[in-house]
Amino acid sequence: MQPSSVGPRRLHYHPDSANLVVRMILEELALPFEGVFVDRERDEHRQPACRQLNPQGLLPVLEDDGCVVFETAAIALHLVEMPPRRGARLCGRRHHRRCLHCSRVPKARNT
């Protein structure tokens, strides 16, 4: 896994990581990206190049125009807060943010 300089959007992933949500958002927002496979069976996620992007060595990691974002929830918020893009299949940015917040379930009370 090699960090890129300013340039295309790159999603570092392994199929068993939580990358599916991020991929779905990228597709729905019609945002082009390059998928970078990280072989966890060969411990690529523990190598210095991966740790340079995410010190914990966890996946997925998104590089977006020089900005590195990791953890699925943080990546999702980063993507939906971007300005709307022509060709996106979902409605406006405000709706995306509201949908993410609506998914929170209140804590159960001990009664």
mmCIF file with all atom_site columns, N, CA and C in Angstrom, residues 44-79:
data_model
loop_
_atom_site.group_PDB
_atom_site.id
_atom_site.type_symbol
_atom_site.label_atom_id
_atom_site.label_alt_id
_atom_site.label_comp_id
_atom_site.label_asym_id
_atom_site.label_entity_id
_atom_site.label_seq_id
_atom_site.pdbx_PDB_ins_code
_atom_site.Cartn_x
_atom_site.Cartn_y
_atom_site.Cartn_z
_atom_site.occupancy
_atom_site.B_iso_or_equiv
_atom_site.pdbx_formal_charge
_atom_site.auth_seq_id
_atom_site.auth_comp_id
_atom_site.auth_asym_id
_atom_site.auth_atom_id
_atom_site.pdbx_PDB_model_num
ATOM 1   N N  . GLU A 1 44 ? -0.195  -7.136 4.914  1.00 0.00 ? 44 GLU A N  1
ATOM 2   C CA . GLU A 1 44 ? 0.117   -5.845 4.291  1.00 0.00 ? 44 GLU A CA 1
ATOM 3   C C  . GLU A 1 44 ? -0.404  -4.681 5.117  1.00 0.00 ? 44 GLU A C  1
ATOM 4   N N  . HIS A 1 45 ? -1.504  -4.899 5.857  1.00 0.00 ? 45 HIS A N  1
ATOM 5   C CA . HIS A 1 45 ? -2.079  -3.817 6.660  1.00 0.00 ? 45 HIS A CA 1
ATOM 6   C C  . HIS A 1 45 ? -1.199  -3.461 7.859  1.00 0.00 ? 45 HIS A C  1
ATOM 7   N N  . ARG A 1 46 ? -0.208  -4.291 8.166  1.00 0.00 ? 46 ARG A N  1
ATOM 8   C CA . ARG A 1 46 ? 0.705   -4.021 9.281  1.00 0.00 ? 46 ARG A CA 1
ATOM 9   C C  . ARG A 1 46 ? 2.040   -3.434 8.816  1.00 0.00 ? 46 ARG A C  1
ATOM 10  N N  . GLN A 1 47 ? 2.185   -3.262 7.518  1.00 0.00 ? 47 GLN A N  1
ATOM 11  C CA . GLN A 1 47 ? 3.432   -2.741 6.963  1.00 0.00 ? 47 GLN A CA 1
ATOM 12  C C  . GLN A 1 47 ? 3.505   -1.215 7.163  1.00 0.00 ? 47 GLN A C  1
ATOM 13  N N  . PRO A 1 48 ? 4.714   -0.656 7.166  1.00 0.00 ? 48 PRO A N  1
ATOM 14  C CA . PRO A 1 48 ? 4.876   0.790  7.389  1.00 0.00 ? 48 PRO A CA 1
ATOM 15  C C  . PRO A 1 48 ? 4.078   1.668  6.421  1.00 0.00 ? 48 PRO A C  1
ATOM 16  N N  . ALA A 1 49 ? 3.956   1.254  5.172  1.00 0.00 ? 49 ALA A N  1
ATOM 17  C CA . ALA A 1 49 ? 3.215   2.079  4.208  1.00 0.00 ? 49 ALA A CA 1
ATOM 18  C C  . ALA A 1 49 ? 1.748   2.195  4.604  1.00 0.00 ? 49 ALA A C  1
ATOM 19  N N  . CYS A 1 50 ? 1.171   1.113  5.108  1.00 0.00 ? 50 CYS A N  1
ATOM 20  C CA . CYS A 1 50 ? -0.224  1.145  5.557  1.00 0.00 ? 50 CYS A CA 1
ATOM 21  C C  . CYS A 1 50 ? -0.343  1.930  6.854  1.00 0.00 ? 50 CYS A C  1
ATOM 22  N N  . ARG A 1 51 ? 0.591   1.715  7.754  1.00 0.00 ? 51 ARG A N  1
ATOM 23  C CA . ARG A 1 51 ? 0.565   2.429  9.036  1.00 0.00 ? 51 ARG A CA 1
ATOM 24  C C  . ARG A 1 51 ? 0.788   3.924  8.871  1.00 0.00 ? 51 ARG A C  1
ATOM 25  N N  . GLN A 1 52 ? 1.395   4.307  7.764  1.00 0.00 ? 52 GLN A N  1
ATOM 26  C CA . GLN A 1 52 ? 1.557   5.733  7.485  1.00 0.00 ? 52 GLN A CA 1
ATOM 27  C C  . GLN A 1 52 ? 0.195   6.373  7.213  1.00 0.00 ? 52 GLN A C  1
ATOM 28  N N  . LEU A 1 53 ? -0.714  5.614  6.617  1.00 0.00 ? 53 LEU A N  1
ATOM 29  C CA . LEU A 1 53 ? -2.061  6.115  6.346  1.00 0.00 ? 53 LEU A CA 1
ATOM 30  C C  . LEU A 1 53 ? -2.957  5.991  7.571  1.00 0.00 ? 53 LEU A C  1
ATOM 31  N N  . ASN A 1 54 ? -2.867  4.868  8.262  1.00 0.00 ? 54 ASN A N  1
ATOM 32  C CA . ASN A 1 54 ? -3.660  4.640  9.464  1.00 0.00 ? 54 ASN A CA 1
ATOM 33  C C  . ASN A 1 54 ? -2.763  3.961  10.493 1.00 0.00 ? 54 ASN A C  1
ATOM 34  N N  . PRO A 1 55 ? -2.361  4.658  11.544 1.00 0.00 ? 55 PRO A N  1
ATOM 35  C CA . PRO A 1 55 ? -1.442  4.090  12.532 1.00 0.00 ? 55 PRO A CA 1
ATOM 36  C C  . PRO A 1 55 ? -1.933  2.794  13.165 1.00 0.00 ? 55 PRO A C  1
ATOM 37  N N  . GLN A 1 56 ? -3.250  2.581  13.183 1.00 0.00 ? 56 GLN A N  1
ATOM 38  C CA . GLN A 1 56 ? -3.798  1.346  13.743 1.00 0.00 ? 56 GLN A CA 1
ATOM 39  C C  . GLN A 1 56 ? -3.719  0.182  12.755 1.00 0.00 ? 56 GLN A C  1
ATOM 40  N N  . GLY A 1 57 ? -3.458  0.476  11.489 1.00 0.00 ? 57 GLY A N  1
ATOM 41  C CA . GLY A 1 57 ? -3.366  -0.567 10.479 1.00 0.00 ? 57 GLY A CA 1
ATOM 42  C C  . GLY A 1 57 ? -4.702  -1.179 10.116 1.00 0.00 ? 57 GLY A C  1
ATOM 43  N N  . LEU A 1 58 ? -5.796  -0.454 10.344 1.00 0.00 ? 58 LEU A N  1
ATOM 44  C CA . LEU A 1 58 ? -7.130  -0.976 10.050 1.00 0.00 ? 58 LEU A CA 1
ATOM 45  C C  . LEU A 1 58 ? -7.617  -0.487 8.697  1.00 0.00 ? 58 LEU A C  1
ATOM 46  N N  . LEU A 1 59 ? -8.572  -1.218 8.142  1.00 0.00 ? 59 LEU A N  1
ATOM 47  C CA . LEU A 1 59 ? -9.174  -0.882 6.857  1.00 0.00 ? 59 LEU A CA 1
ATOM 48  C C  . LEU A 1 59 ? -10.664 -0.690 7.042  1.00 0.00 ? 59 LEU A C  1
ATOM 49  N N  . PRO A 1 60 ? -11.310 0.078  6.173  1.00 0.00 ? 60 PRO A N  1
ATOM 50  C CA . PRO A 1 60 ? -10.819 0.753  4.979  1.00 0.00 ? 60 PRO A CA 1
ATOM 51  C C  . PRO A 1 60 ? -10.152 2.088  5.303  1.00 0.00 ? 60 PRO A C  1
ATOM 52  N N  . VAL A 1 61 ? -9.397  2.576  4.314  1.00 0.00 ? 61 VAL A N  1
ATOM 53  C CA . VAL A 1 61 ? -8.760  3.891  4.375  1.00 0.00 ? 61 VAL A CA 1
ATOM 54  C C  . VAL A 1 61 ? -9.048  4.584  3.054  1.00 0.00 ? 61 VAL A C  1
ATOM 55  N N  . LEU A 1 62 ? -9.473  5.831  3.107  1.00 0.00 ? 62 LEU A N  1
ATOM 56  C CA . LEU A 1 62 ? -9.749  6.602  1.895  1.00 0.00 ? 62 LEU A CA 1
ATOM 57  C C  . LEU A 1 62 ? -8.746  7.736  1.788  1.00 0.00 ? 62 LEU A C  1
ATOM 58  N N  . GLU A 1 63 ? -8.098  7.826  0.634  1.00 0.00 ? 63 GLU A N  1
ATOM 59  C CA . GLU A 1 63 ? -7.270  8.987  0.301  1.00 0.00 ? 63 GLU A CA 1
ATOM 60  C C  . GLU A 1 63 ? -8.097  9.816  -0.668 1.00 0.00 ? 63 GLU A C  1
ATOM 61  N N  . ASP A 1 64 ? -8.334  11.067 -0.316 1.00 0.00 ? 64 ASP A N  1
ATOM 62  C CA . ASP A 1 64 ? -9.173  11.920 -1.145 1.00 0.00 ? 64 ASP A CA 1
ATOM 63  C C  . ASP A 1 64 ? -8.496  13.271 -1.318 1.00 0.00 ? 64 ASP A C  1
ATOM 64  N N  . ASP A 1 65 ? -7.852  13.445 -2.458 1.00 0.00 ? 65 ASP A N  1
ATOM 65  C CA . ASP A 1 65 ? -7.205  14.709 -2.796 1.00 0.00 ? 65 ASP A CA 1
ATOM 66  C C  . ASP A 1 65 ? -6.228  15.158 -1.714 1.00 0.00 ? 65 ASP A C  1
ATOM 67  N N  . GLY A 1 66 ? -5.384  14.221 -1.261 1.00 0.00 ? 66 GLY A N  1
ATOM 68  C CA . GLY A 1 66 ? -4.383  14.540 -0.260 1.00 0.00 ? 66 GLY A CA 1
ATOM 69  C C  . GLY A 1 66 ? -4.842  14.383 1.171  1.00 0.00 ? 66 GLY A C  1
ATOM 70  N N  . CYS A 1 67 ? -6.134  14.201 1.395  1.00 0.00 ? 67 CYS A N  1
ATOM 71  C CA . CYS A 1 67 ? -6.692  14.011 2.730  1.00 0.00 ? 67 CYS A CA 1
ATOM 72  C C  . CYS A 1 67 ? -6.844  12.512 2.977  1.00 0.00 ? 67 CYS A C  1
ATOM 73  N N  . VAL A 1 68 ? -6.395  12.025 4.126  1.00 0.00 ? 68 VAL A N  1
ATOM 74  C CA . VAL A 1 68 ? -6.520  10.612 4.470  1.00 0.00 ? 68 VAL A CA 1
ATOM 75  C C  . VAL A 1 68 ? -7.570  10.476 5.563  1.00 0.00 ? 68 VAL A C  1
ATOM 76  N N  . VAL A 1 69 ? -8.577  9.631  5.308  1.00 0.00 ? 69 VAL A N  1
ATOM 77  C CA . VAL A 1 69 ? -9.662  9.422  6.257  1.00 0.00 ? 69 VAL A CA 1
ATOM 78  C C  . VAL A 1 69 ? -9.781  7.922  6.499  1.00 0.00 ? 69 VAL A C  1
ATOM 79  N N  . PHE A 1 70 ? -9.885  7.513  7.767  1.00 0.00 ? 70 PHE A N  1
ATOM 80  C CA . PHE A 1 70 ? -10.092 6.104  8.062  1.00 0.00 ? 70 PHE A CA 1
ATOM 81  C C  . PHE A 1 70 ? -11.225 5.950  9.058  1.00 0.00 ? 70 PHE A C  1
ATOM 82  N N  . GLU A 1 71 ? -11.680 4.732  9.218  1.00 0.00 ? 71 GLU A N  1
ATOM 83  C CA . GLU A 1 71 ? -12.869 4.327  9.952  1.00 0.00 ? 71 GLU A CA 1
ATOM 84  C C  . GLU A 1 71 ? -14.095 4.624  9.086  1.00 0.00 ? 71 GLU A C  1
ATOM 85  N N  . THR A 1 72 ? -14.923 3.614  8.936  1.00 0.00 ? 72 THR A N  1
ATOM 86  C CA . THR A 1 72 ? -16.048 3.667  8.003  1.00 0.00 ? 72 THR A CA 1
ATOM 87  C C  . THR A 1 72 ? -16.967 4.864  8.256  1.00 0.00 ? 72 THR A C  1
ATOM 88  N N  . ALA A 1 73 ? -17.322 5.114  9.503  1.00 0.00 ? 73 ALA A N  1
ATOM 89  C CA . ALA A 1 73 ? -18.234 6.226  9.804  1.00 0.00 ? 73 ALA A CA 1
ATOM 90  C C  . ALA A 1 73 ? -17.618 7.568  9.416  1.00 0.00 ? 73 ALA A C  1
ATOM 91  N N  . ALA A 1 74 ? -16.348 7.754  9.706  1.00 0.00 ? 74 ALA A N  1
ATOM 92  C CA . ALA A 1 74 ? -15.676 9.007  9.361  1.00 0.00 ? 74 ALA A CA 1
ATOM 93  C C  . ALA A 1 74 ? -15.593 9.179  7.848  1.00 0.00 ? 74 ALA A C  1
ATOM 94  N N  . ILE A 1 75 ? -15.317 8.087  7.132  1.00 0.00 ? 75 ILE A N  1
ATOM 95  C CA . ILE A 1 75 ? -15.257 8.161  5.670  1.00 0.00 ? 75 ILE A CA 1
ATOM 96  C C  . ILE A 1 75 ? -16.627 8.505  5.109  1.00 0.00 ? 75 ILE A C  1
ATOM 97  N N  . ALA A 1 76 ? -17.675 7.872  5.645  1.00 0.00 ? 76 ALA A N  1
ATOM 98  C CA . ALA A 1 76 ? -19.041 8.146  5.179  1.00 0.00 ? 76 ALA A CA 1
ATOM 99  C C  . ALA A 1 76 ? -19.393 9.617  5.375  1.00 0.00 ? 76 ALA A C  1
ATOM 100 N N  . LEU A 1 77 ? -19.120 10.161 6.542  1.00 0.00 ? 77 LEU A N  1
ATOM 101 C CA . LEU A 1 77 ? -19.407 11.580 6.798  1.00 0.00 ? 77 LEU A CA 1
ATOM 102 C C  . LEU A 1 77 ? -18.596 12.480 5.875  1.00 0.00 ? 77 LEU A C  1
ATOM 103 N N  . HIS A 1 78 ? -17.337 12.153 5.668  1.00 0.00 ? 78 HIS A N  1
ATOM 104 C CA . HIS A 1 78 ? -16.491 12.934 4.757  1.00 0.00 ? 78 HIS A CA 1
ATOM 105 C C  . HIS A 1 78 ? -17.109 12.982 3.366  1.00 0.00 ? 78 HIS A C  1
ATOM 106 N N  . LEU A 1 79 ? -17.564 11.836 2.875  1.00 0.00 ? 79 LEU A N  1
ATOM 107 C CA . LEU A 1 79 ? -18.095 11.775 1.510  1.00 0.00 ? 79 LEU A CA 1
ATOM 108 C C  . LEU A 1 79 ? -19.433 12.490 1.366  1.00 0.00 ? 79 LEU A C  1
#
